[in-house]
Short mmCIF file of C-alpha atoms and ligand atoms in Angstrom, two decimals:
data_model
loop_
_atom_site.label_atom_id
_atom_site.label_comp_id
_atom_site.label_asym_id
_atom_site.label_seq_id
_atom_site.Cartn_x
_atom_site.Cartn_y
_atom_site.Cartn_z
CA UNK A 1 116.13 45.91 44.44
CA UNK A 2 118.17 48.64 46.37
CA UNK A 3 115.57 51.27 46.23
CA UNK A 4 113.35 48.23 48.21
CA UNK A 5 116.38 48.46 50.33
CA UNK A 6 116.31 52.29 51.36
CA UNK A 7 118.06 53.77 48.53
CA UNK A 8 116.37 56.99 47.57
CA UNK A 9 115.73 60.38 48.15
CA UNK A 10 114.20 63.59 46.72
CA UNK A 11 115.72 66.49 44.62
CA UNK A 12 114.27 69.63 44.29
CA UNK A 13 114.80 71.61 41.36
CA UNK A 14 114.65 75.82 41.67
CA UNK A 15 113.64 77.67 38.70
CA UNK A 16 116.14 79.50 37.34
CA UNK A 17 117.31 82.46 39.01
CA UNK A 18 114.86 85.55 37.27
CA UNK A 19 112.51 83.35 36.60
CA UNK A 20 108.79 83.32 38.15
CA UNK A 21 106.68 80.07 38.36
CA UNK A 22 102.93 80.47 37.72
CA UNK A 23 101.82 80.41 41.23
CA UNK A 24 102.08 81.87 44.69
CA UNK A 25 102.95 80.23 48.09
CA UNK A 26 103.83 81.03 51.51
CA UNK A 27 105.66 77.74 52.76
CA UNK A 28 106.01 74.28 51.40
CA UNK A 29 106.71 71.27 52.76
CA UNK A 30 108.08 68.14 51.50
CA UNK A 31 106.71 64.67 51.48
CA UNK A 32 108.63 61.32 49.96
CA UNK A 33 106.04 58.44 50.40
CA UNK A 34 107.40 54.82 50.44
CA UNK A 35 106.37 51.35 51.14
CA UNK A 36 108.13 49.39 53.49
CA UNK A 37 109.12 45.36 54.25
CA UNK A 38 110.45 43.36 57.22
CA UNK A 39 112.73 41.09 55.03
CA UNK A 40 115.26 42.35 53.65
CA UNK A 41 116.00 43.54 50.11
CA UNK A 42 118.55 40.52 49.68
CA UNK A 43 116.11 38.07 50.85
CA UNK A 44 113.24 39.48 48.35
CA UNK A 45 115.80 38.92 45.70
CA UNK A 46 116.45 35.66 46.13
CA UNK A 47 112.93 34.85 46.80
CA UNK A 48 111.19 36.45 43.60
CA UNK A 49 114.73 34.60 41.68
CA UNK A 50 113.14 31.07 42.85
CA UNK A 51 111.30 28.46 41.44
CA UNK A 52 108.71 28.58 42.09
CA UNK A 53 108.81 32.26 43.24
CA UNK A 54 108.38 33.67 46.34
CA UNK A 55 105.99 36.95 45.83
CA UNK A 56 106.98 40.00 47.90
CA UNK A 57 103.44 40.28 49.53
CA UNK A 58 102.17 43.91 50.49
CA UNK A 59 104.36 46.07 52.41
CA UNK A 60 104.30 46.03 56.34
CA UNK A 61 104.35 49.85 56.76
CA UNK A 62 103.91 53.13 54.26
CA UNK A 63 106.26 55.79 55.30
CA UNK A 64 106.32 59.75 54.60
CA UNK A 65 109.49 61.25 55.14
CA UNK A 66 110.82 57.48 56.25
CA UNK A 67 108.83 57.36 59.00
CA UNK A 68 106.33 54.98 59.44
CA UNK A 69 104.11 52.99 62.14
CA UNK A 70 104.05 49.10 62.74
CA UNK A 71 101.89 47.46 65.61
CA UNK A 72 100.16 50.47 66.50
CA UNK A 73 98.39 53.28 64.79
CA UNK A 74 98.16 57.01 65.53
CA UNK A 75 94.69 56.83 64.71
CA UNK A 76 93.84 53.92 66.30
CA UNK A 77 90.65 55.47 68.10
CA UNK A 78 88.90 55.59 65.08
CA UNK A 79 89.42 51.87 64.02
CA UNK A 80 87.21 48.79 65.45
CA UNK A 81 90.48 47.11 65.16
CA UNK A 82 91.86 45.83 68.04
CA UNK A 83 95.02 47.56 66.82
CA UNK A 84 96.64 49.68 70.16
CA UNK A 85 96.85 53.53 70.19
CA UNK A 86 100.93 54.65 69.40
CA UNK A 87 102.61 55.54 72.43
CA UNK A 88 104.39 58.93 71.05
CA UNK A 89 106.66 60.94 73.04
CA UNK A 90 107.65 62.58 69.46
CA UNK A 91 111.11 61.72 69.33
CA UNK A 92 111.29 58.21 68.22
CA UNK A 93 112.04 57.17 64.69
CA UNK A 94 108.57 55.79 64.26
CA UNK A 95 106.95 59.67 64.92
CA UNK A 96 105.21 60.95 62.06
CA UNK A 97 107.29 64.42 60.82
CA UNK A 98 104.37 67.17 61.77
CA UNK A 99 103.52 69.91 59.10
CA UNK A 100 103.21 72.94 61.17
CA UNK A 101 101.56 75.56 59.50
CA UNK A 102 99.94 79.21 60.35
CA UNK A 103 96.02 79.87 59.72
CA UNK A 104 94.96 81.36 56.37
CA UNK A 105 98.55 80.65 54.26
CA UNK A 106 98.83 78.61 51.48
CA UNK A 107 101.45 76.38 51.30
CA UNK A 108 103.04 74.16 48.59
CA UNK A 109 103.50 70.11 48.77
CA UNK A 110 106.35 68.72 46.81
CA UNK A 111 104.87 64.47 46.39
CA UNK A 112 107.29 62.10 45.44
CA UNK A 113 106.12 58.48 45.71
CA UNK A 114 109.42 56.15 45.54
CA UNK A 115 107.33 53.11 46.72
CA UNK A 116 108.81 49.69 45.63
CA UNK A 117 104.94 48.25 45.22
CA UNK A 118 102.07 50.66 46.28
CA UNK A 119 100.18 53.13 43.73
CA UNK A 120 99.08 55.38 46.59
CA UNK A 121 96.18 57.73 47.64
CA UNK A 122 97.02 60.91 49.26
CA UNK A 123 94.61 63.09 51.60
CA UNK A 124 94.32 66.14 53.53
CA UNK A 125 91.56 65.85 56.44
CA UNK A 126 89.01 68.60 55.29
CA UNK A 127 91.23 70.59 52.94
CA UNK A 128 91.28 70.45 49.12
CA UNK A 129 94.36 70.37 47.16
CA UNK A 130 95.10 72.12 43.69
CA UNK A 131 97.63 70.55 41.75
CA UNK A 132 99.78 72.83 39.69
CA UNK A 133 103.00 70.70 38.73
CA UNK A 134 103.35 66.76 37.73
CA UNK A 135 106.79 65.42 37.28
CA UNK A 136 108.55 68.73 37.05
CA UNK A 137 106.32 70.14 34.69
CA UNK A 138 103.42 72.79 35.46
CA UNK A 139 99.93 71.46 34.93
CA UNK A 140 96.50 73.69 34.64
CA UNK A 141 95.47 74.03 38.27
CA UNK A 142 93.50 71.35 39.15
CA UNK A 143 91.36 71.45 42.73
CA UNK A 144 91.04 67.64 44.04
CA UNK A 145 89.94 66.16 47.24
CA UNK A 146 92.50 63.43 47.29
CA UNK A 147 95.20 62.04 44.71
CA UNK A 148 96.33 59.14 43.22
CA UNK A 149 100.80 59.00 43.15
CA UNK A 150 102.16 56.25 41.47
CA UNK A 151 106.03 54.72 41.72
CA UNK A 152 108.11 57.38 40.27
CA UNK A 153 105.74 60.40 39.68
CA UNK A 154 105.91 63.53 41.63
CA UNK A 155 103.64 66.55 42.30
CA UNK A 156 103.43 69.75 43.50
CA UNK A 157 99.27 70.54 45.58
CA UNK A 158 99.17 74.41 46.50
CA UNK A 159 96.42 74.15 49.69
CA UNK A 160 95.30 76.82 52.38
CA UNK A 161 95.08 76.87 55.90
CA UNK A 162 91.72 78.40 56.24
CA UNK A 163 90.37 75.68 58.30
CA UNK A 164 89.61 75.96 61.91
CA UNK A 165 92.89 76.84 63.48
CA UNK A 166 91.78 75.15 67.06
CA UNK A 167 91.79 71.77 65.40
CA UNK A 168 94.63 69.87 63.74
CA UNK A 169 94.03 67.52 60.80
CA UNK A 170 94.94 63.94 59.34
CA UNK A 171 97.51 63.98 56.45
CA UNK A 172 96.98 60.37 54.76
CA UNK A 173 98.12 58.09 52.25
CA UNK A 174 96.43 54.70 51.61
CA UNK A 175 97.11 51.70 48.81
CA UNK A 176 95.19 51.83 45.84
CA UNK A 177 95.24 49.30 42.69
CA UNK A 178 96.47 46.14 44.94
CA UNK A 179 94.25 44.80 47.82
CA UNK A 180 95.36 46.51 50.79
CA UNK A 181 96.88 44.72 53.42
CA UNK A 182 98.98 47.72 54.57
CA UNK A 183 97.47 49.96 56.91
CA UNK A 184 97.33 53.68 55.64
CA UNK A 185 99.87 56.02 56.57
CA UNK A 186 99.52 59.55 58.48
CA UNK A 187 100.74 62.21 59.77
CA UNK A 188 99.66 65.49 61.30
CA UNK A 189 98.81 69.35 59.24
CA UNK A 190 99.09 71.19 63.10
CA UNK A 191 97.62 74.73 63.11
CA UNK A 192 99.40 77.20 64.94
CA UNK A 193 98.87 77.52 68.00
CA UNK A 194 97.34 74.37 68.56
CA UNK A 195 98.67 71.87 70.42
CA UNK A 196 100.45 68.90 68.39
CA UNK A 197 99.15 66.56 70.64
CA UNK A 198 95.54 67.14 69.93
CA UNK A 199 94.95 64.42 67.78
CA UNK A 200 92.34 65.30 65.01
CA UNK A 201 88.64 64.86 66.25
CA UNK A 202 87.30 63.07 63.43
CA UNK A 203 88.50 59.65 61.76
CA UNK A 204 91.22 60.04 58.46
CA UNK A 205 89.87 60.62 54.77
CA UNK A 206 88.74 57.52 53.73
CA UNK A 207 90.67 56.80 49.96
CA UNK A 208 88.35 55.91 46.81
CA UNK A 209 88.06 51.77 46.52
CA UNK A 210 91.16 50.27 45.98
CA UNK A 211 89.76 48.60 43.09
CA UNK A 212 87.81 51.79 41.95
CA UNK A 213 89.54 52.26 38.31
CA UNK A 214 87.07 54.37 36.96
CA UNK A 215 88.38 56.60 39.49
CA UNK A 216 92.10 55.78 38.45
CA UNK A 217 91.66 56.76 35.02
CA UNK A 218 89.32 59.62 35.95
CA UNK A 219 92.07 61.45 37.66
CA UNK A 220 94.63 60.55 35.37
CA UNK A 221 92.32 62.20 32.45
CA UNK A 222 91.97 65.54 34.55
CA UNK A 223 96.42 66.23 34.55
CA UNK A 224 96.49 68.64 31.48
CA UNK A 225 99.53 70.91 30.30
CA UNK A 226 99.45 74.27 31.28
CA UNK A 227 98.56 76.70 28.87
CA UNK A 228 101.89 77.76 26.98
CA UNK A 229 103.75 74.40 27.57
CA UNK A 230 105.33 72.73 24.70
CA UNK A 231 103.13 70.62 22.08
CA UNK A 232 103.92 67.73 20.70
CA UNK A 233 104.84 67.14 16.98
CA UNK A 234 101.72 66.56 14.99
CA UNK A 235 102.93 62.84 13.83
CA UNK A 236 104.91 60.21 14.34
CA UNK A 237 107.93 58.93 12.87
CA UNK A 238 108.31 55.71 14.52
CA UNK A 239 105.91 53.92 16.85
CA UNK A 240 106.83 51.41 19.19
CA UNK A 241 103.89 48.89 20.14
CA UNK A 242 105.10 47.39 23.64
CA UNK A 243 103.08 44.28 25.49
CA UNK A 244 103.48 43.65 29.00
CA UNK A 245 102.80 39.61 29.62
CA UNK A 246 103.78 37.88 33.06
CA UNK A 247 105.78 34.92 31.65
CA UNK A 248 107.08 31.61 33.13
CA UNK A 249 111.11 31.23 31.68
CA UNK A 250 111.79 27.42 32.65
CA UNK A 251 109.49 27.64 35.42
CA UNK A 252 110.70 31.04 36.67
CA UNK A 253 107.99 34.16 37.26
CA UNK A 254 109.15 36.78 34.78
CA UNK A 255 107.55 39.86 33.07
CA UNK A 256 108.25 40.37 29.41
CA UNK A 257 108.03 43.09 27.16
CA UNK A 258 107.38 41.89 23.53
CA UNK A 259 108.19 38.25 24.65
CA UNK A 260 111.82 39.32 25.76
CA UNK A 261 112.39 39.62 29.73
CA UNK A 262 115.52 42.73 30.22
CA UNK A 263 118.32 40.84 31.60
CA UNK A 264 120.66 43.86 32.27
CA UNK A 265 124.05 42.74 30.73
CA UNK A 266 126.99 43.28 33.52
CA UNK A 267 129.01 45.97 30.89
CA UNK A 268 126.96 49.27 30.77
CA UNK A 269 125.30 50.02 27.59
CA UNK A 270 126.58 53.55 26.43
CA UNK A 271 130.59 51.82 26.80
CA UNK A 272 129.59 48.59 24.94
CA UNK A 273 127.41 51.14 21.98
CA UNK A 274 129.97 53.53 21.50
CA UNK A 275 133.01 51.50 21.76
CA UNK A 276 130.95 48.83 19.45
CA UNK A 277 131.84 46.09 21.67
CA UNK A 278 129.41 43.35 20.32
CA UNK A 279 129.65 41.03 22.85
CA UNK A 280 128.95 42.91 25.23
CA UNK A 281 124.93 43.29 24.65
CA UNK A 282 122.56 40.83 22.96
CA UNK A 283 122.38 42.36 19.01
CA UNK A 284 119.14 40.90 18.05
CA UNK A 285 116.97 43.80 17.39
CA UNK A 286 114.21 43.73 19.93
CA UNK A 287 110.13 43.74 17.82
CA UNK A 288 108.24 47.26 17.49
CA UNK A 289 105.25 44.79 17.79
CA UNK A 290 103.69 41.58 19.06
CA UNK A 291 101.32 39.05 17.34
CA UNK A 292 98.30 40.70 16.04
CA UNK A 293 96.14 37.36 17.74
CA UNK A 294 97.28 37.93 21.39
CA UNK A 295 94.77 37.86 23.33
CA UNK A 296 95.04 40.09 26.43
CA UNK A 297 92.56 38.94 28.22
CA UNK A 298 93.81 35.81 29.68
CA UNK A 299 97.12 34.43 30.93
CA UNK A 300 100.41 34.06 28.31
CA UNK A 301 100.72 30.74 26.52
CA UNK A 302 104.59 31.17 27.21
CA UNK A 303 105.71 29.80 24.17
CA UNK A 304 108.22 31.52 22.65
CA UNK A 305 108.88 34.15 26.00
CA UNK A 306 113.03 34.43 26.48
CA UNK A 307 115.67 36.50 28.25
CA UNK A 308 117.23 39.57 26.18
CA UNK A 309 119.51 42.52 26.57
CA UNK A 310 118.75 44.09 23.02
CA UNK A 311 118.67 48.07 22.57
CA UNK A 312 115.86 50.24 20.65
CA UNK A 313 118.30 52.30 18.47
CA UNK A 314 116.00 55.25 17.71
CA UNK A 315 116.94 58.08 15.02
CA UNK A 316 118.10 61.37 16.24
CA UNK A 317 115.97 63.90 16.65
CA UNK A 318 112.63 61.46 15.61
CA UNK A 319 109.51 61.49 17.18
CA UNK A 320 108.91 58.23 18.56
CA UNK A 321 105.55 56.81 20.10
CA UNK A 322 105.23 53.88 22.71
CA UNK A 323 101.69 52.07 23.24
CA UNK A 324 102.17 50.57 26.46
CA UNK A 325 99.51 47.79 26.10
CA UNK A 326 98.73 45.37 29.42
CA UNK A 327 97.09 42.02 29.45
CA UNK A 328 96.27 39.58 31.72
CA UNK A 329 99.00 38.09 34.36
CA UNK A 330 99.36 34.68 34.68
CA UNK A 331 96.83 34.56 37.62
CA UNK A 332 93.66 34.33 35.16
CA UNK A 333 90.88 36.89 35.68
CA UNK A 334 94.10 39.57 36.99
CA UNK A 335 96.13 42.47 35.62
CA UNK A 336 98.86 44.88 36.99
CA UNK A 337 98.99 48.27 37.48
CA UNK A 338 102.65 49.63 35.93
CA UNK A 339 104.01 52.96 36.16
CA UNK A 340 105.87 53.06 33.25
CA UNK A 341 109.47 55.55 33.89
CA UNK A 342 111.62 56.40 30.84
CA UNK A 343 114.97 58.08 31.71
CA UNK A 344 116.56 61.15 30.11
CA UNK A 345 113.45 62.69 28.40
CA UNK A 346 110.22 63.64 29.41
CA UNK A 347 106.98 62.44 27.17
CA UNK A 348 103.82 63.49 26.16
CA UNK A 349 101.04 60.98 27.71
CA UNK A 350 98.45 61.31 24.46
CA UNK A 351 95.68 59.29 26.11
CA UNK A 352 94.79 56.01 27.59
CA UNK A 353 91.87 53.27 26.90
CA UNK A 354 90.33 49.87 27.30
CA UNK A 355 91.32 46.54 25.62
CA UNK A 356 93.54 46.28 23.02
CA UNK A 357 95.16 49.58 21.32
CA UNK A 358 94.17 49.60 17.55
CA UNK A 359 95.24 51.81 15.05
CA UNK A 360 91.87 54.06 15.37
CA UNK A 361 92.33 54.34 18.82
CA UNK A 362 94.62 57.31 17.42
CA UNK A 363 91.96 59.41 16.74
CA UNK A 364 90.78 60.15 20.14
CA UNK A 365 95.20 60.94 21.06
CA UNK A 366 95.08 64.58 22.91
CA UNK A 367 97.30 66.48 20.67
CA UNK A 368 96.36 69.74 22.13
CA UNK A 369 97.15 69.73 25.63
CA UNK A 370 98.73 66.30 26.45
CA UNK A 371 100.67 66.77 30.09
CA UNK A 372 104.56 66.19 29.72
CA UNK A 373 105.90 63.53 32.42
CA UNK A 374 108.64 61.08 33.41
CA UNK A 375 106.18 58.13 34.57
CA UNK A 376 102.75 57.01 33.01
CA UNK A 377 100.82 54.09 33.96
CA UNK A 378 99.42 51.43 32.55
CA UNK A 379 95.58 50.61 33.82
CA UNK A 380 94.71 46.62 34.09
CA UNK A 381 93.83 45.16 30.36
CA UNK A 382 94.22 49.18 29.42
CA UNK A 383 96.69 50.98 27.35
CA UNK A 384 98.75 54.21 26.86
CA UNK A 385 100.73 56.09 24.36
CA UNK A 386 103.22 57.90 25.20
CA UNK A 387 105.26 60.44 22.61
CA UNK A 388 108.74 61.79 22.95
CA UNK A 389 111.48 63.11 20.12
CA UNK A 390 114.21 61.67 20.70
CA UNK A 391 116.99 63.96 21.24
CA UNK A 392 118.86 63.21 24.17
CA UNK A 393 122.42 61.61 23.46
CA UNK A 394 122.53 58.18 25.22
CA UNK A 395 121.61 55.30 26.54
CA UNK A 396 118.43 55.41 28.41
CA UNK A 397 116.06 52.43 30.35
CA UNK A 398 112.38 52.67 30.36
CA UNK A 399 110.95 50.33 33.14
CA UNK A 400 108.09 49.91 35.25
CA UNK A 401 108.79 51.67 38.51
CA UNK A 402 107.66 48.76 40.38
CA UNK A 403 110.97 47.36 41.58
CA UNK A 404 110.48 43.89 42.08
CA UNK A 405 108.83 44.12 38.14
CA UNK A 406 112.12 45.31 36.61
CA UNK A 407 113.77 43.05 38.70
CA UNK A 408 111.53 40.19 37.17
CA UNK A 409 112.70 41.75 33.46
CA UNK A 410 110.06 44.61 33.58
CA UNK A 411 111.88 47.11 31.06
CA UNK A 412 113.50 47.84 27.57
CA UNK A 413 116.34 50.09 26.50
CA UNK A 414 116.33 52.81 23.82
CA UNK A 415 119.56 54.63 22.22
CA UNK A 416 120.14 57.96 20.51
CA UNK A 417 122.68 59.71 19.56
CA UNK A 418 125.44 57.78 21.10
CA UNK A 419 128.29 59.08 19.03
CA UNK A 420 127.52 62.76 20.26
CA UNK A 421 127.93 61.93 24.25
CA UNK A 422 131.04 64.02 24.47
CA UNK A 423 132.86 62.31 27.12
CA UNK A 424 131.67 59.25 29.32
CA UNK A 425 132.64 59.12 32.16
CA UNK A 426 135.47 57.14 33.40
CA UNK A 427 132.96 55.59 36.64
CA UNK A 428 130.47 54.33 33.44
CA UNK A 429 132.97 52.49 31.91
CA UNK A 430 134.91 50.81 34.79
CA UNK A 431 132.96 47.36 34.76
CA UNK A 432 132.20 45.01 32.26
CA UNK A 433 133.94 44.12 29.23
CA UNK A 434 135.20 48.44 29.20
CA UNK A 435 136.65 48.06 32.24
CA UNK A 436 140.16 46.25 30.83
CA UNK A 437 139.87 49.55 27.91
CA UNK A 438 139.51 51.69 31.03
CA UNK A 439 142.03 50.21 32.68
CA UNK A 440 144.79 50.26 29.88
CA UNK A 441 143.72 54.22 28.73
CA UNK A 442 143.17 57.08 30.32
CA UNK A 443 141.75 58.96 27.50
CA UNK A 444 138.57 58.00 25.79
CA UNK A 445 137.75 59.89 23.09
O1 LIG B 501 104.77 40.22 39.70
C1 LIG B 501 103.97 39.74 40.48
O2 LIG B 501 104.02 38.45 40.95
C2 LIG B 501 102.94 38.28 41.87
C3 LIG B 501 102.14 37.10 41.46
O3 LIG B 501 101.67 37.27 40.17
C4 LIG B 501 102.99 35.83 41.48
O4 LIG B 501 103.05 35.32 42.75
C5 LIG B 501 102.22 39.56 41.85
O5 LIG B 501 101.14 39.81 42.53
C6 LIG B 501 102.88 40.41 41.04
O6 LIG B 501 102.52 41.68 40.81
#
């Protein structure tokens, strides 16, 4: 829960030096969207660790940049709300960061959405956006009005200022895929040499339906790989069938994956695999599959759900598919949204679809253009397969981004290669059941 807390930020990665990216751009900005709560991280904790639990409820704020509005709103004007204009003098913590830009440039957007909860909806007032890079990794250009960010996916939007430079215009981001209760978030695209404090003349883009799926997928369909970007391997050599169930553990909220809920165990996992401390991590092998009978469309029967800290010990070098399959929470008649991260590879999203994945569902996989990312999600009573070859050296967690999910048990672990990880470092192995071989050595080789 310490990302709930405040603990993130953004990277940017350069190309490498003599290197020339596939599109052109006079300035660029960056924007880090987040969700925000009054009580703090701590109490969230123990609240979602109750029984019953205590849900986390919809954010108070959304913030860009970590600033954010509460009580008033900066378009408040436009609302029949009875919700007070924000008295700005610009220099307060609350004030929106302003994009200044010149007339008739185009400039580049670096999107990072680091929200505990919210799958978000981001919009330019009167100015369309092309999308030419998803999680680090060029995309065809893609011209949008609007788009959808989930937890843990980033983007670069090229746009140009060849609106009229007398007016300034909304920048917003609304909640999409819960019911909002969260008012949206803006900020300001000022055209030089307007004023700042001209507040746009007309209300902010109005997101698609939070509810509007069709929409979801739509978008999600449209994020191809550039032309020239790596393809995936034509088959499979392992595939990995994983169902997401909200569970109740001895009258605790949970979510389980495969019928296990990810306890994380307090020595880290690449110590405790390459050291072959057994004790350290739970050894049962976690299943490649669930019951062929489950029926995803209504709550779990929580039967045989449990905790587990077991590791997916994949071959080097294999190519490994994950069907991400949801089903119905225990609320009947609801599903989740779940941005789905994996760490220390990226993957080929192959396609998505209705119901339950069967094994002809293959057919219509997009082996010819797939887009490779960090973070997929997983559309209510949908699924998605994912692809990846397995050839990073480690221990790596694959979680849904949403943080109070993984906090509830939302994630698995996979292995490869541990043996080849030439050194770990000392910090990695300095709790736990390492931490007394740390302590006694200096050298661990
Ligand atoms: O994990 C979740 O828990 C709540 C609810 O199902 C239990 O109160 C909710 O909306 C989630 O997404």
């Amino acid at each position: 829960m310490q990302r709930s807390a405040g603990l993130y930020g953004s990277l940017i990665v350069e190309v490498a030096e003599g290197e020339k990216e596939p599109f052109q751009y006079d300035g660029e900005f960056n924007l880090l969207l987040s969700d925000w709560w009054h009580k703090s991280a701590h109490e969230q904790e123990v609240d979602l660790s109750s029984q019953p639990i205590r849900w986390v409820g919809e954010p108070q704020t959304l913030l860009i940049n970590g600033r954010g509005q509460y009580n008033c709103s900066l378009a408040a004007r436009f609302s029949n709300s009875s919700v007070s204009l924000c008295k700005l003098r610009g220099n307060e913590q609350f004030a929106p960061q302003i994009l200044h830009v010149h007339p008739n440039k185009t400039y580049r957007l670096r999107i990072a959405s680091s929200t505990s909860l919210a799958s978000l909806n981001l919009a330019i007032g009167n100015h369309k956006m092309v999308v030419v890079e998803a999680d680090g990794n060029y995309v065809q250009p893609l011209t949008v009005d609007n788009l959808d960010i989930y937890s843990g996916e980033s983007y670069s939007v090229l746009f140009t200022t060849d609106q009229e430079p007398s007016k300034n215009y909304w920048i917003s981001v609304s909640v999409r895929g819960r019911e909002p209760r969260t008012p949206q978030g803006l900020t300001i695209l000022n055209y030089y040499p307007t004023t700042v404090s001209r507040l746009p003349p007309s209300p902010p883009p109005v997101a698609p339906r939070w509810d509007d799926y069709h929409y979801s997928r739509a978008f999600s369909n449209k994020i191809l790989a550039l032309e020239g970007s790596p393809k995936p391997p034509a088959k499979h050599d392992r595939r990995i069938i994983l169902l997401n169930t909200q569970n109740l553990i001895d009258g605790y909220t949970k979510w389980a994956i495969n019928n296990i809920s990810l306890v994380l165990p307090s020595t880290p996992y690449l110590g405790s695999i390459r050291y072959n401390i057994s004790k350290a991590f739970d050894r049962n092998i976690p299943p490649d599959h669930f019951g062929h009978d489950y029926d995803i469309m209504n709550p779990a029967p929580n039967n045989n759900s449990m905790y587990g800290s077991g590791v997916y010990m994949l071959n080097f070098n294999t190519t490994v598919d994950v069907i991400l399959q949801n089903a119905n929470m225990l609320k009947p008649n609801n599903s989740d949204i779940h941005p789905w991260h994996l760490h220390g590879h990226d993957f080929w999203v192959l396609g998505h679809g209705e119901g339950k994945f069967t094994e002809k569902d293959e057919e219509k996989f997009n082996l010819k253009n797939p887009p490779l990312r960090n973070t997929a999600v997983v559309f209510p009573y949908g699924w998605t397969a994912l692809r990846f070859v397995a050839d990073n050296p480690g221990a790596w967690a694959f979680h849904c981004h949403i943080e109070p999910h993984l906090h509830m048990g939302m994630g698995v672990v996979f292995a490869e290669g541990v043996e080849q990880v030439k050194k770990i470092p000392n910090q990695a192995l300095a709790c736990g059941l390492t931490k007394k071989m740390f302590m006694m050595k200096d050298e661990h080789n």
